[in-house]
JSON list of C-alpha atoms in Angstrom, two decimals:
[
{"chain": "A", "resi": 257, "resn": "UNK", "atom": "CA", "xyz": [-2.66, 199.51, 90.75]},
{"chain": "A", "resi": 258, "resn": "UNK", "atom": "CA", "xyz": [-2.75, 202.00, 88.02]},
{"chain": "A", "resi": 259, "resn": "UNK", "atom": "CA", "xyz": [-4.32, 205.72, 88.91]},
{"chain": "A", "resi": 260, "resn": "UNK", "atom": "CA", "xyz": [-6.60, 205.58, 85.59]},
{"chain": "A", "resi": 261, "resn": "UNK", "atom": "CA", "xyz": [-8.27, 201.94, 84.75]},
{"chain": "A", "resi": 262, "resn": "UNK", "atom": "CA", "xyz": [-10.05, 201.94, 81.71]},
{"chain": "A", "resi": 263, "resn": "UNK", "atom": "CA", "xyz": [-12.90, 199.19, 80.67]},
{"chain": "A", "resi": 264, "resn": "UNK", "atom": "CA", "xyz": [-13.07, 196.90, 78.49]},
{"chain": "A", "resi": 265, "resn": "UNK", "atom": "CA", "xyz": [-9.46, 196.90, 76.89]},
{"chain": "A", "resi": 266, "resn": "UNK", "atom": "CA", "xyz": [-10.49, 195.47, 73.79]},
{"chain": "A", "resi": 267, "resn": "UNK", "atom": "CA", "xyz": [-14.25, 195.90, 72.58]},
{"chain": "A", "resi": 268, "resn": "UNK", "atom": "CA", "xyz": [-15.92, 194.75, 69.11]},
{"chain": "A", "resi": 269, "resn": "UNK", "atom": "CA", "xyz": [-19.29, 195.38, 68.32]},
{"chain": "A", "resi": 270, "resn": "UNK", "atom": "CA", "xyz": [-21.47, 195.50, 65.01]},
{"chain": "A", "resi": 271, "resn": "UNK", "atom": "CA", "xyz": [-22.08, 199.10, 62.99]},
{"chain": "A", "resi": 272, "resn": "UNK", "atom": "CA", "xyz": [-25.28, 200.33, 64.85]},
{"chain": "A", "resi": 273, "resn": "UNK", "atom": "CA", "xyz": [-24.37, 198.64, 68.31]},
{"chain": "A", "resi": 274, "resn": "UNK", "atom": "CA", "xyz": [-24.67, 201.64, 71.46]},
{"chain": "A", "resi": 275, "resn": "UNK", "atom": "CA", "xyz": [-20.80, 201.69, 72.92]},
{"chain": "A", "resi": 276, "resn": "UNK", "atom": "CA", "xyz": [-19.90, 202.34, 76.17]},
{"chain": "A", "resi": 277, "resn": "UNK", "atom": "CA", "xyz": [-16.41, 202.51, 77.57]},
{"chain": "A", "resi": 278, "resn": "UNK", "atom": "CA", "xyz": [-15.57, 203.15, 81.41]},
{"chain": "A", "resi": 279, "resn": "UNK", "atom": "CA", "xyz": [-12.78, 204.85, 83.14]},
{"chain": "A", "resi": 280, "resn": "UNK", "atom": "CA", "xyz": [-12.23, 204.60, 86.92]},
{"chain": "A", "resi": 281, "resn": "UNK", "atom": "CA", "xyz": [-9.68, 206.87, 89.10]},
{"chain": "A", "resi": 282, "resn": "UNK", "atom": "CA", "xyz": [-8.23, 206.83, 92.27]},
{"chain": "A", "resi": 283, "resn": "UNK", "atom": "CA", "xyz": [-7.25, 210.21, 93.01]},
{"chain": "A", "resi": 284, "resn": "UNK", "atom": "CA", "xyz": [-8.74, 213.68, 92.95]},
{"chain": "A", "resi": 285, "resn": "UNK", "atom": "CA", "xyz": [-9.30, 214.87, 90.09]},
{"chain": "A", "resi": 286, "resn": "UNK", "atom": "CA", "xyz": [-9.30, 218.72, 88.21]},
{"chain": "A", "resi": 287, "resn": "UNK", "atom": "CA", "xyz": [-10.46, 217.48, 85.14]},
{"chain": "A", "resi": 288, "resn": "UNK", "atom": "CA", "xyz": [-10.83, 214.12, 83.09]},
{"chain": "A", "resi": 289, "resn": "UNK", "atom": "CA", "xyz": [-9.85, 213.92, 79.71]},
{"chain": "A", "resi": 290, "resn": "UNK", "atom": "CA", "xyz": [-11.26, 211.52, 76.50]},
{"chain": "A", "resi": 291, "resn": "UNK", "atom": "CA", "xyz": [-8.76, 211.44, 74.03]},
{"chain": "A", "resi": 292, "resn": "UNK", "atom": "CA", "xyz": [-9.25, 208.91, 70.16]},
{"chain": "A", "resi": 293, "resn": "UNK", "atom": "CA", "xyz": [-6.05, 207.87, 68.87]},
{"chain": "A", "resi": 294, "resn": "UNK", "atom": "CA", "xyz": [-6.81, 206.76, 64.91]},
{"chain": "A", "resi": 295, "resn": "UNK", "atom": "CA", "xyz": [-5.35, 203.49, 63.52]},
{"chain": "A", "resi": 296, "resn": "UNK", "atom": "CA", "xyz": [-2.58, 205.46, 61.97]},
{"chain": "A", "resi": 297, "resn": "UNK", "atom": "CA", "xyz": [-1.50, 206.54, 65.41]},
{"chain": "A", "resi": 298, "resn": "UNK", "atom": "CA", "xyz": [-2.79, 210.22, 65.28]},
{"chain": "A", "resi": 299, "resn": "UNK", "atom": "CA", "xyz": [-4.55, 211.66, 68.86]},
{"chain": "A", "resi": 300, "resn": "UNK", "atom": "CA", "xyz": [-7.52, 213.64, 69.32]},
{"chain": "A", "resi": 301, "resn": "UNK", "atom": "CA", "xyz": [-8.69, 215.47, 72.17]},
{"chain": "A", "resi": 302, "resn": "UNK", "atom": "CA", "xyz": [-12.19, 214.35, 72.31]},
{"chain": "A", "resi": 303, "resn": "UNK", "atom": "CA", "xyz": [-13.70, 216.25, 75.54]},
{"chain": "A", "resi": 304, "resn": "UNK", "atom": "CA", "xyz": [-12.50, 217.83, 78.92]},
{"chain": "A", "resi": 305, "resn": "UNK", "atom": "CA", "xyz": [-14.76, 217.22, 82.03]},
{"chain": "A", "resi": 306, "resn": "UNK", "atom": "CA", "xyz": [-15.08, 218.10, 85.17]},
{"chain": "A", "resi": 307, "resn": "UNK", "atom": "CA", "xyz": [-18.78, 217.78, 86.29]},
{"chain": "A", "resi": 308, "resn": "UNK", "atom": "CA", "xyz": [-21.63, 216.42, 84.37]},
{"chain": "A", "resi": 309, "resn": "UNK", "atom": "CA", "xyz": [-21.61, 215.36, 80.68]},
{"chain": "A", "resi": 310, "resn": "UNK", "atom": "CA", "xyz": [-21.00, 216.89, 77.34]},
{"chain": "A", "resi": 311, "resn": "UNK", "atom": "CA", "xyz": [-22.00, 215.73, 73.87]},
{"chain": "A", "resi": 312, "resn": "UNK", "atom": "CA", "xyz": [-20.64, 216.28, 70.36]},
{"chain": "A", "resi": 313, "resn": "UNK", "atom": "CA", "xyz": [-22.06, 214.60, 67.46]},
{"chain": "A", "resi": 314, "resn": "UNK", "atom": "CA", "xyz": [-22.64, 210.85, 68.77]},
{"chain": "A", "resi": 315, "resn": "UNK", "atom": "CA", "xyz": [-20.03, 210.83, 71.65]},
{"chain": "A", "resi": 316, "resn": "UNK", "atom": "CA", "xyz": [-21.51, 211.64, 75.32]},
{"chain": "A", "resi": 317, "resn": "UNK", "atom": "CA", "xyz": [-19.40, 211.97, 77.82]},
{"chain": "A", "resi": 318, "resn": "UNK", "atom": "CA", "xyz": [-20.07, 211.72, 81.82]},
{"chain": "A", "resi": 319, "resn": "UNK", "atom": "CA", "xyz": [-18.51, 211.80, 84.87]},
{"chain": "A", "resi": 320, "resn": "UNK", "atom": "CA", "xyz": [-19.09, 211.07, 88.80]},
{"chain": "A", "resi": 321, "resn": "UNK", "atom": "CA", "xyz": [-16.78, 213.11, 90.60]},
{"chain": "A", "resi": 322, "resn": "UNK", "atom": "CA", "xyz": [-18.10, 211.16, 93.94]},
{"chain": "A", "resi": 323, "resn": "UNK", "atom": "CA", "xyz": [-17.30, 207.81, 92.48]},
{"chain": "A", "resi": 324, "resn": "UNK", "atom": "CA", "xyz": [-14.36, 208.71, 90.29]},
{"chain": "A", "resi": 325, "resn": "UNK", "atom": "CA", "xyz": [-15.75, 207.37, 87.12]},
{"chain": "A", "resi": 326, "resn": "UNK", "atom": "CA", "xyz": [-16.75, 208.59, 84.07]},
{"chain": "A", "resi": 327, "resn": "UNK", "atom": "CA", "xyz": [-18.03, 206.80, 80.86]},
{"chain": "A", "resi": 328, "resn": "UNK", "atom": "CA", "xyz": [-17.73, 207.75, 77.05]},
{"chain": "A", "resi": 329, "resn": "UNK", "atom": "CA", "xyz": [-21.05, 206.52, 74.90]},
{"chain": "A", "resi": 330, "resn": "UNK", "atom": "CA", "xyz": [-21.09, 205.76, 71.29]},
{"chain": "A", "resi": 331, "resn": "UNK", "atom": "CA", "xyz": [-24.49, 206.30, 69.75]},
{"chain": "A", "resi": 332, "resn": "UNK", "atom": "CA", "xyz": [-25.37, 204.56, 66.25]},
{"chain": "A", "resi": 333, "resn": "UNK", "atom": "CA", "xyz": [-21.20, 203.30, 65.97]},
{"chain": "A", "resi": 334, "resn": "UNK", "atom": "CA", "xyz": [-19.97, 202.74, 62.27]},
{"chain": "A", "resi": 335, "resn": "UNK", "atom": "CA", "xyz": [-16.90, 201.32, 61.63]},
{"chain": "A", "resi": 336, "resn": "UNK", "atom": "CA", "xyz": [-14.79, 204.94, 61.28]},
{"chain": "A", "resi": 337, "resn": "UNK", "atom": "CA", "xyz": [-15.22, 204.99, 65.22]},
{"chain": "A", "resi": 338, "resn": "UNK", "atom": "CA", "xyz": [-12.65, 202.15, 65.30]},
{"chain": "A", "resi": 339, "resn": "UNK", "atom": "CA", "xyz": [-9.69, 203.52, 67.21]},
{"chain": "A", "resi": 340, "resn": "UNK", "atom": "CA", "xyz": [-8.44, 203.68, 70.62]},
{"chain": "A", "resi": 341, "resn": "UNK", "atom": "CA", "xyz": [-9.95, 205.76, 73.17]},
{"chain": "A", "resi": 342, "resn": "UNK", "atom": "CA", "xyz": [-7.69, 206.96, 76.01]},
{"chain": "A", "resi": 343, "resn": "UNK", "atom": "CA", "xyz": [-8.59, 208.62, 79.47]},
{"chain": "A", "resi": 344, "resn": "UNK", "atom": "CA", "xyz": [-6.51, 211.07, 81.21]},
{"chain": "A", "resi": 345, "resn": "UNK", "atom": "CA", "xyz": [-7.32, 212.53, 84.84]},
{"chain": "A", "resi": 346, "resn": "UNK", "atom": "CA", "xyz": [-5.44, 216.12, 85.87]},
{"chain": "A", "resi": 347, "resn": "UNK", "atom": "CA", "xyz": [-4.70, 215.07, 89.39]},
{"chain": "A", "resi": 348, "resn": "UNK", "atom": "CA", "xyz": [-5.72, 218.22, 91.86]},
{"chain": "A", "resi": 349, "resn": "UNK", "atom": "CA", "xyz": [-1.84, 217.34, 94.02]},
{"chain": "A", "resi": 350, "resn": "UNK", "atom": "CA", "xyz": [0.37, 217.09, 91.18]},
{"chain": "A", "resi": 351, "resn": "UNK", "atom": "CA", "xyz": [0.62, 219.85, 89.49]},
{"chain": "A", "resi": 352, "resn": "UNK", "atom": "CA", "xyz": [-1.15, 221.44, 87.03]},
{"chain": "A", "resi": 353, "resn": "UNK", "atom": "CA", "xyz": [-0.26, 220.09, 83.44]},
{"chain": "A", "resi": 354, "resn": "UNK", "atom": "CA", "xyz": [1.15, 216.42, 84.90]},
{"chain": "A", "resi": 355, "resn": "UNK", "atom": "CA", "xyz": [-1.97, 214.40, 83.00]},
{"chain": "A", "resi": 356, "resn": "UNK", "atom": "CA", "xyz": [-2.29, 210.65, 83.85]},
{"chain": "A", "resi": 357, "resn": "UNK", "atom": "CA", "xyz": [-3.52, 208.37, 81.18]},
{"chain": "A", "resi": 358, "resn": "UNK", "atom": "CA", "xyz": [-5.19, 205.34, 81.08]},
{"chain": "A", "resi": 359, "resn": "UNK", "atom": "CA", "xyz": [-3.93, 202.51, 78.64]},
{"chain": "A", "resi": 360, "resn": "UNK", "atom": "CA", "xyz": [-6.78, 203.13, 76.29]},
{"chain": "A", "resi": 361, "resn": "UNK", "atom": "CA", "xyz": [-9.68, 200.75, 75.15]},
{"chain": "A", "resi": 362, "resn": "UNK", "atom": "CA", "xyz": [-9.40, 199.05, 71.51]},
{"chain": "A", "resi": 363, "resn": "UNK", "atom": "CA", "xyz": [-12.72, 199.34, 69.74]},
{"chain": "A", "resi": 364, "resn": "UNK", "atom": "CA", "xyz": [-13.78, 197.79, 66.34]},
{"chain": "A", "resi": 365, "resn": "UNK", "atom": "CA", "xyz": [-16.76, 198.53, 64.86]},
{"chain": "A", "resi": 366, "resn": "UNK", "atom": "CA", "xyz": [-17.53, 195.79, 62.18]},
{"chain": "A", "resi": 367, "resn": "UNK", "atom": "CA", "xyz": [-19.73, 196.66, 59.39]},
{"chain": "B", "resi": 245, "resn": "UNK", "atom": "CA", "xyz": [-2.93, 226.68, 60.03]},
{"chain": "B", "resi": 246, "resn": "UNK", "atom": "CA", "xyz": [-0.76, 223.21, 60.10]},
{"chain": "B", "resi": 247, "resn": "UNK", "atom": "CA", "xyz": [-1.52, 222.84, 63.84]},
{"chain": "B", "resi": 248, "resn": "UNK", "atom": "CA", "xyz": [1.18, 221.05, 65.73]},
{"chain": "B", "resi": 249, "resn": "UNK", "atom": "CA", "xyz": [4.08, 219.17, 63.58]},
{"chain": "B", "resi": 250, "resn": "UNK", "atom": "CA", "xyz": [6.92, 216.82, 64.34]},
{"chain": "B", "resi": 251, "resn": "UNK", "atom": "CA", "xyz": [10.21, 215.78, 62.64]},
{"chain": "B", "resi": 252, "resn": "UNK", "atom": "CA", "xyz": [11.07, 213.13, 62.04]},
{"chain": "B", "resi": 253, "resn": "UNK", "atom": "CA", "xyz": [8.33, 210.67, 61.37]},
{"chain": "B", "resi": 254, "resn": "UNK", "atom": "CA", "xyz": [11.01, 207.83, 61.72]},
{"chain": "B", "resi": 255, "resn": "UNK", "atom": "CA", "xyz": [14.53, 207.35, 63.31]},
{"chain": "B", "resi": 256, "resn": "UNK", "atom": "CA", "xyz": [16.34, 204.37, 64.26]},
{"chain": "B", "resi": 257, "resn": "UNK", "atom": "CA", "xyz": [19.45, 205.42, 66.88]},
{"chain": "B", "resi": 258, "resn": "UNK", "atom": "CA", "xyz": [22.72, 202.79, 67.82]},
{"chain": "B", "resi": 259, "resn": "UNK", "atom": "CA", "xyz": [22.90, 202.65, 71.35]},
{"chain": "B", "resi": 260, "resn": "UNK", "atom": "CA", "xyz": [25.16, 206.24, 72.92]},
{"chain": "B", "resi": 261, "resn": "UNK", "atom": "CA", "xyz": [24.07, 208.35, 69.69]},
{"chain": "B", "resi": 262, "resn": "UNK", "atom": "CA", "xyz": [22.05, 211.76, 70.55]},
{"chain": "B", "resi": 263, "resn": "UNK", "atom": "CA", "xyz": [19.18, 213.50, 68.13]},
{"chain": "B", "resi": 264, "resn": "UNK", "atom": "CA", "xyz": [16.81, 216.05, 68.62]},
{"chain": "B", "resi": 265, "resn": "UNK", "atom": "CA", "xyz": [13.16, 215.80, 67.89]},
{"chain": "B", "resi": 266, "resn": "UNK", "atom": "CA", "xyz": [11.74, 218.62, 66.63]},
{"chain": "B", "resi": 267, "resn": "UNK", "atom": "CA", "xyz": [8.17, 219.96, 67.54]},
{"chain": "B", "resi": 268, "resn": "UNK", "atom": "CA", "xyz": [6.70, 223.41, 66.27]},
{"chain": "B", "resi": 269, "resn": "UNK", "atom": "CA", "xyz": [2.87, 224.64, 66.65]},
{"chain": "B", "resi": 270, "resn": "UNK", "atom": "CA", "xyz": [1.21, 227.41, 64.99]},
{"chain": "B", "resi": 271, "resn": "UNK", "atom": "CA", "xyz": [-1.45, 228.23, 66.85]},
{"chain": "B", "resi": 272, "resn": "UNK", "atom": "CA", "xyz": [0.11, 230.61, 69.18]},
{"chain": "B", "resi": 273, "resn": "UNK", "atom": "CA", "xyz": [-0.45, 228.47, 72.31]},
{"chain": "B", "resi": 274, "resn": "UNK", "atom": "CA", "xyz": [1.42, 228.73, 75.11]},
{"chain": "B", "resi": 275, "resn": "UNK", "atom": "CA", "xyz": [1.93, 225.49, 76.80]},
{"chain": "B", "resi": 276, "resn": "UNK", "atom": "CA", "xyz": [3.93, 222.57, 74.99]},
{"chain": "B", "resi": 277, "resn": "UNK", "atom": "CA", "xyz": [4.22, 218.95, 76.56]},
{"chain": "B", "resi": 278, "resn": "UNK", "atom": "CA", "xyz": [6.18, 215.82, 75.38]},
{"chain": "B", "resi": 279, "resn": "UNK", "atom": "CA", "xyz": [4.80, 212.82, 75.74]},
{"chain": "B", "resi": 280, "resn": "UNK", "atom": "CA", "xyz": [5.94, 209.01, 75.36]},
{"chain": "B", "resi": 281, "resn": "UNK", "atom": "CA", "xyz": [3.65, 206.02, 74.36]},
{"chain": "B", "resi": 282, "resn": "UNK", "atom": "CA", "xyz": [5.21, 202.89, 74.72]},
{"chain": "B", "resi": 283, "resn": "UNK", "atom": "CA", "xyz": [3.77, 199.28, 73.41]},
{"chain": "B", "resi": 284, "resn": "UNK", "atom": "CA", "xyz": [0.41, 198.44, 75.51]},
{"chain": "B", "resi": 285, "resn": "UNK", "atom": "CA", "xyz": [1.18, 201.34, 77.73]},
{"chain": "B", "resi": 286, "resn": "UNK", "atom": "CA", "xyz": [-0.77, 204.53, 78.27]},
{"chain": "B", "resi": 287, "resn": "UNK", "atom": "CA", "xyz": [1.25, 207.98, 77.78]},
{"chain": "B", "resi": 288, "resn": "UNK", "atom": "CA", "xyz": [3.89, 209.49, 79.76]},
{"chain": "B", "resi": 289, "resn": "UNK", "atom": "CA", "xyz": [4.99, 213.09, 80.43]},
{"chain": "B", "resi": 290, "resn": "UNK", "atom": "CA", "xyz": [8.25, 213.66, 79.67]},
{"chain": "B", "resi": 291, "resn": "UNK", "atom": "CA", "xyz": [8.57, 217.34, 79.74]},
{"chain": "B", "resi": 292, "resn": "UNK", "atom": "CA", "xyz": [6.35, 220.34, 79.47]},
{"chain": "B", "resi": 293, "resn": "UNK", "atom": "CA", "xyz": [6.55, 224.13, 79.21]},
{"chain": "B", "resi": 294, "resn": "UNK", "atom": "CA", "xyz": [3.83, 226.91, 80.28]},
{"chain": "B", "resi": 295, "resn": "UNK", "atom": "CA", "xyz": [5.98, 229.18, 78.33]},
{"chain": "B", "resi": 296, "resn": "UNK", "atom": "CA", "xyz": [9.13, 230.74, 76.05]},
{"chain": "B", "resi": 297, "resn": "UNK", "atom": "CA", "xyz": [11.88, 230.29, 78.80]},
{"chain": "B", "resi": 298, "resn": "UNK", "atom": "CA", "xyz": [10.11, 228.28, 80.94]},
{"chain": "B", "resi": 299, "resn": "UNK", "atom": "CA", "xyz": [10.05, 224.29, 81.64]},
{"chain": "B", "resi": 300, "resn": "UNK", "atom": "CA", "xyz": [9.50, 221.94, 83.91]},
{"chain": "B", "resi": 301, "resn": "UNK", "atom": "CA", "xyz": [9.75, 217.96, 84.42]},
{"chain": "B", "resi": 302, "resn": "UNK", "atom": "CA", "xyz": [6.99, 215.49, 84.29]},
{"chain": "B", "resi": 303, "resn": "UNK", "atom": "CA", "xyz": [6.43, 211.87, 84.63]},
{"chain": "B", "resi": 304, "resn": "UNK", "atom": "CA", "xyz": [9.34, 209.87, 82.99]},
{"chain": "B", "resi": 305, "resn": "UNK", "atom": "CA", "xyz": [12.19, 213.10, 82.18]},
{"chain": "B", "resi": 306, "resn": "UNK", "atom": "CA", "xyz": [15.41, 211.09, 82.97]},
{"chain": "B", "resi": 307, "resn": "UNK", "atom": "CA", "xyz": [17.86, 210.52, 79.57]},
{"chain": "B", "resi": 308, "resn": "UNK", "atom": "CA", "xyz": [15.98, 213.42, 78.06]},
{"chain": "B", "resi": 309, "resn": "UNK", "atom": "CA", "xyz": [16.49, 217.68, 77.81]},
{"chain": "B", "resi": 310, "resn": "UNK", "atom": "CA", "xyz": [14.32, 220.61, 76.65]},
{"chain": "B", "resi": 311, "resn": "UNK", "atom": "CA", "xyz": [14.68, 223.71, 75.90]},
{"chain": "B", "resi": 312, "resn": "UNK", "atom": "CA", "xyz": [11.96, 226.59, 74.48]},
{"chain": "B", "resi": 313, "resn": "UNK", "atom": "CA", "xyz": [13.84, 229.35, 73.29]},
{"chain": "B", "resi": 314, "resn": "UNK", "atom": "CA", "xyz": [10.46, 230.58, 71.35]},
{"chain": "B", "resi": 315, "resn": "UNK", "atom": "CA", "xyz": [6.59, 230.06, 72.12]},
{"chain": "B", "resi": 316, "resn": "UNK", "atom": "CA", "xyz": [6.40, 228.11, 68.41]},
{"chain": "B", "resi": 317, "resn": "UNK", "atom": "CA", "xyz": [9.38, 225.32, 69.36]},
{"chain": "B", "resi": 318, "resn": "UNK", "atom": "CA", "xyz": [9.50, 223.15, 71.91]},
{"chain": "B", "resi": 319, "resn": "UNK", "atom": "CA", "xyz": [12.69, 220.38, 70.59]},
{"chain": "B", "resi": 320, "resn": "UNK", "atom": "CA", "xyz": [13.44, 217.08, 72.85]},
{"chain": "B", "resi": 321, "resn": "UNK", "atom": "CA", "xyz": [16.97, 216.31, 73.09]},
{"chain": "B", "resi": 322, "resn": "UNK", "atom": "CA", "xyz": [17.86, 212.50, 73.66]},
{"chain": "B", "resi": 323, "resn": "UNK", "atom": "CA", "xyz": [21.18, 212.18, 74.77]},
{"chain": "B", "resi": 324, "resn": "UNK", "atom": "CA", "xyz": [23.40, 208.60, 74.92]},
{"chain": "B", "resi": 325, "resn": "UNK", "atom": "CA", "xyz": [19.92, 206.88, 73.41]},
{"chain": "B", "resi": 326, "resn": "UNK", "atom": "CA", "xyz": [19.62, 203.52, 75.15]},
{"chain": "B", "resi": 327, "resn": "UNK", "atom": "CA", "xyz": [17.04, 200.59, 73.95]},
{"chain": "B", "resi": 328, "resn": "UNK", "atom": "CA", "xyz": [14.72, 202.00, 76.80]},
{"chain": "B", "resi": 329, "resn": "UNK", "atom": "CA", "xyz": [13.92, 204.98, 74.59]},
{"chain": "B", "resi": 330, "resn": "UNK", "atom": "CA", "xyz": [12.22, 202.93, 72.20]},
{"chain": "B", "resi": 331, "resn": "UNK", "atom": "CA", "xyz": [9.36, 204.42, 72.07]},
{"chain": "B", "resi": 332, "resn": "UNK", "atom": "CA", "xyz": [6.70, 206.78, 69.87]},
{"chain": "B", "resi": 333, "resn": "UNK", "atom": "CA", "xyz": [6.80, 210.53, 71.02]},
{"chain": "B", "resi": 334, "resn": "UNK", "atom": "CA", "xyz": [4.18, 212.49, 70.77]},
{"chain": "B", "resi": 335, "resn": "UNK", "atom": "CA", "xyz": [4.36, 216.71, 71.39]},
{"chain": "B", "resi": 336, "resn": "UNK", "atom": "CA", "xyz": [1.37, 218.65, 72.47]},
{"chain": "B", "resi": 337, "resn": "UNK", "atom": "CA", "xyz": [0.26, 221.94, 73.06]},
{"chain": "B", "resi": 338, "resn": "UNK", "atom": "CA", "xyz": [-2.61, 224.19, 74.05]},
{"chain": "B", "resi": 339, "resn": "UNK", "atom": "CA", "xyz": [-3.22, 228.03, 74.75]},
{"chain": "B", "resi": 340, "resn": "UNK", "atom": "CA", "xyz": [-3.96, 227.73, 78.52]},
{"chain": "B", "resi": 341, "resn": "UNK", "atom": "CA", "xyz": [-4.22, 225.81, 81.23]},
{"chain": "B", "resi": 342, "resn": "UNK", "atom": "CA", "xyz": [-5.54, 222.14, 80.43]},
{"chain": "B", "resi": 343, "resn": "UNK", "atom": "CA", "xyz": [-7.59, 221.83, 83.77]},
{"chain": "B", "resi": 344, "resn": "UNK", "atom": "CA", "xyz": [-11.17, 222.55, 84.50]},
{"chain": "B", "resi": 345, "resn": "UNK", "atom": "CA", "xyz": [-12.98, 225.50, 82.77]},
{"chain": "B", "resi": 346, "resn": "UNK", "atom": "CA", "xyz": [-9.58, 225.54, 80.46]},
{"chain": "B", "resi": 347, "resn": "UNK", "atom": "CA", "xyz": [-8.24, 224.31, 77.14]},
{"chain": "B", "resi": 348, "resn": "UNK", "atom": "CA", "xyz": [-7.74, 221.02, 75.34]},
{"chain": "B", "resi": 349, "resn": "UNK", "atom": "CA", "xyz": [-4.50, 219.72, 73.90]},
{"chain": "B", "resi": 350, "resn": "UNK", "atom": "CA", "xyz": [-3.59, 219.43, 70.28]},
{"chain": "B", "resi": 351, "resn": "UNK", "atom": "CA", "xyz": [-1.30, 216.48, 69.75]},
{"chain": "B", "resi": 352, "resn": "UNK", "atom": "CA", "xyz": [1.53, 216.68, 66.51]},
{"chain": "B", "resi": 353, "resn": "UNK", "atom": "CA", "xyz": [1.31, 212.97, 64.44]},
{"chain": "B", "resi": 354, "resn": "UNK", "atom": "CA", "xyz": [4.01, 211.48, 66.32]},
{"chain": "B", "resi": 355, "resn": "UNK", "atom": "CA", "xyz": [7.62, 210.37, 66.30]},
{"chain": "B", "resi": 356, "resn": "UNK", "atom": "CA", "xyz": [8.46, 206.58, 66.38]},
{"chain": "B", "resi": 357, "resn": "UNK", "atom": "CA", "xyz": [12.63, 205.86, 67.04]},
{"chain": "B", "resi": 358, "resn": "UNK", "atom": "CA", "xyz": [13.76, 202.67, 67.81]},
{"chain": "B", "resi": 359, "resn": "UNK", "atom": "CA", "xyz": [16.82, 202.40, 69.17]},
{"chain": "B", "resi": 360, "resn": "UNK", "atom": "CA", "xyz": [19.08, 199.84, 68.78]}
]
């Protein structure tokens, strides 16, 4: 069993359409990580969590620290949201910089 | 500021042959990783540095070598590249401590090699 599972692995929706992708861990964490990698292959550090939620623009981010989940919301998607959105947990044993990602979630916004 | 950049964009490699990638960032930061994303897999540490001098292994570091002479470079050496190494590589960096209350990373655009 994979350390980071991420939910769904592929998702397609309709411009508009409220997103939500999920990310459950198994470990204890530091801090959880979103991260959008573009078609063309470039990454993006979206947010860093490690209690509560954040927002930028119409991407919310939240996490449970008790239930080892957090969840990344798309409000109002368009179609320049397609990408792949990754999730990385800083385990608390492993060392300080040794991120563990998730295999990402596929999204495609159709117009 | 250009941010994080890598050389080459492309490289195929026969089997035994050695390169170096080459990763640079401008943005003063201190730590540097190097990361591999393979086909329907999520990314792997390979290496990572918390400063000029200093490095340390991650995840996946067998086949590969670092070195960080300098805070701007951070190169990944491949030596005796096998079909395994197939791969896209991906160097990051950010000025502190990527944990809670710290820093993001900022990733360069990626190197894809195929080795064959």
């Amino acid at each position: 069993k994979n350390e980071v599972e991420q939910s769904p692995q592929n998702l397609t929706a309709q411009e508009g359409e409220f997103i939500t992708i999920n990310c459950s861990y198994s470990v204890g964490i530091s801090a959880l990580h979103w991260l959008q990698q573009h078609p063309g292959g470039g990454i993006v550090s979206l947010f860093m969590l490690s209690s509560g939620k954040k927002k930028h623009g119409r991407l919310i981010a939240t996490i449970n620290i008790q239930e080892k989940h957090s969840s990344l919301h798309i409000t109002a998607s368009h179609p320049r949201d397609s990408a792949v959105y990754i999730c990385a947990v800083l385990p608390r044993l492993q060392g300080a910089q040794k991120l563990v990602f998730g295999q990402g979630t596929r999204l495609t916004i159709n117009p | 500021n250009a941010g994080v950049t890598q050389t080459p964009k492309f490289r195929i490699l026969k089997i035994g042959q050695s390169m170096t990638l080459q990763c640079t960032q401008d943005m003063n930061h201190n730590y540097m990783y190097w990361y591999r994303q393979d086909p329907g897999m999520g990314l792997k540490l390979i290496y990572y540095s918390v400063g000029a001098g200093i490095t340390d292994k991650g995840e996946v570091p067998n086949g590969y070598n670092v070195s960080r002479s300098t805070t701007e470079d951070f190169p990944l050496r491949l030596e005796l590249a096998a079909p395994s190494q197939t791969s896209v590589y991906f160097c990051a960096s950010s000025y502190a401590y990527i944990g809670a209350g710290g820093e993001t990373q900022y990733f360069g655009p990626g190197t894809r090699l195929l080795v064959l």
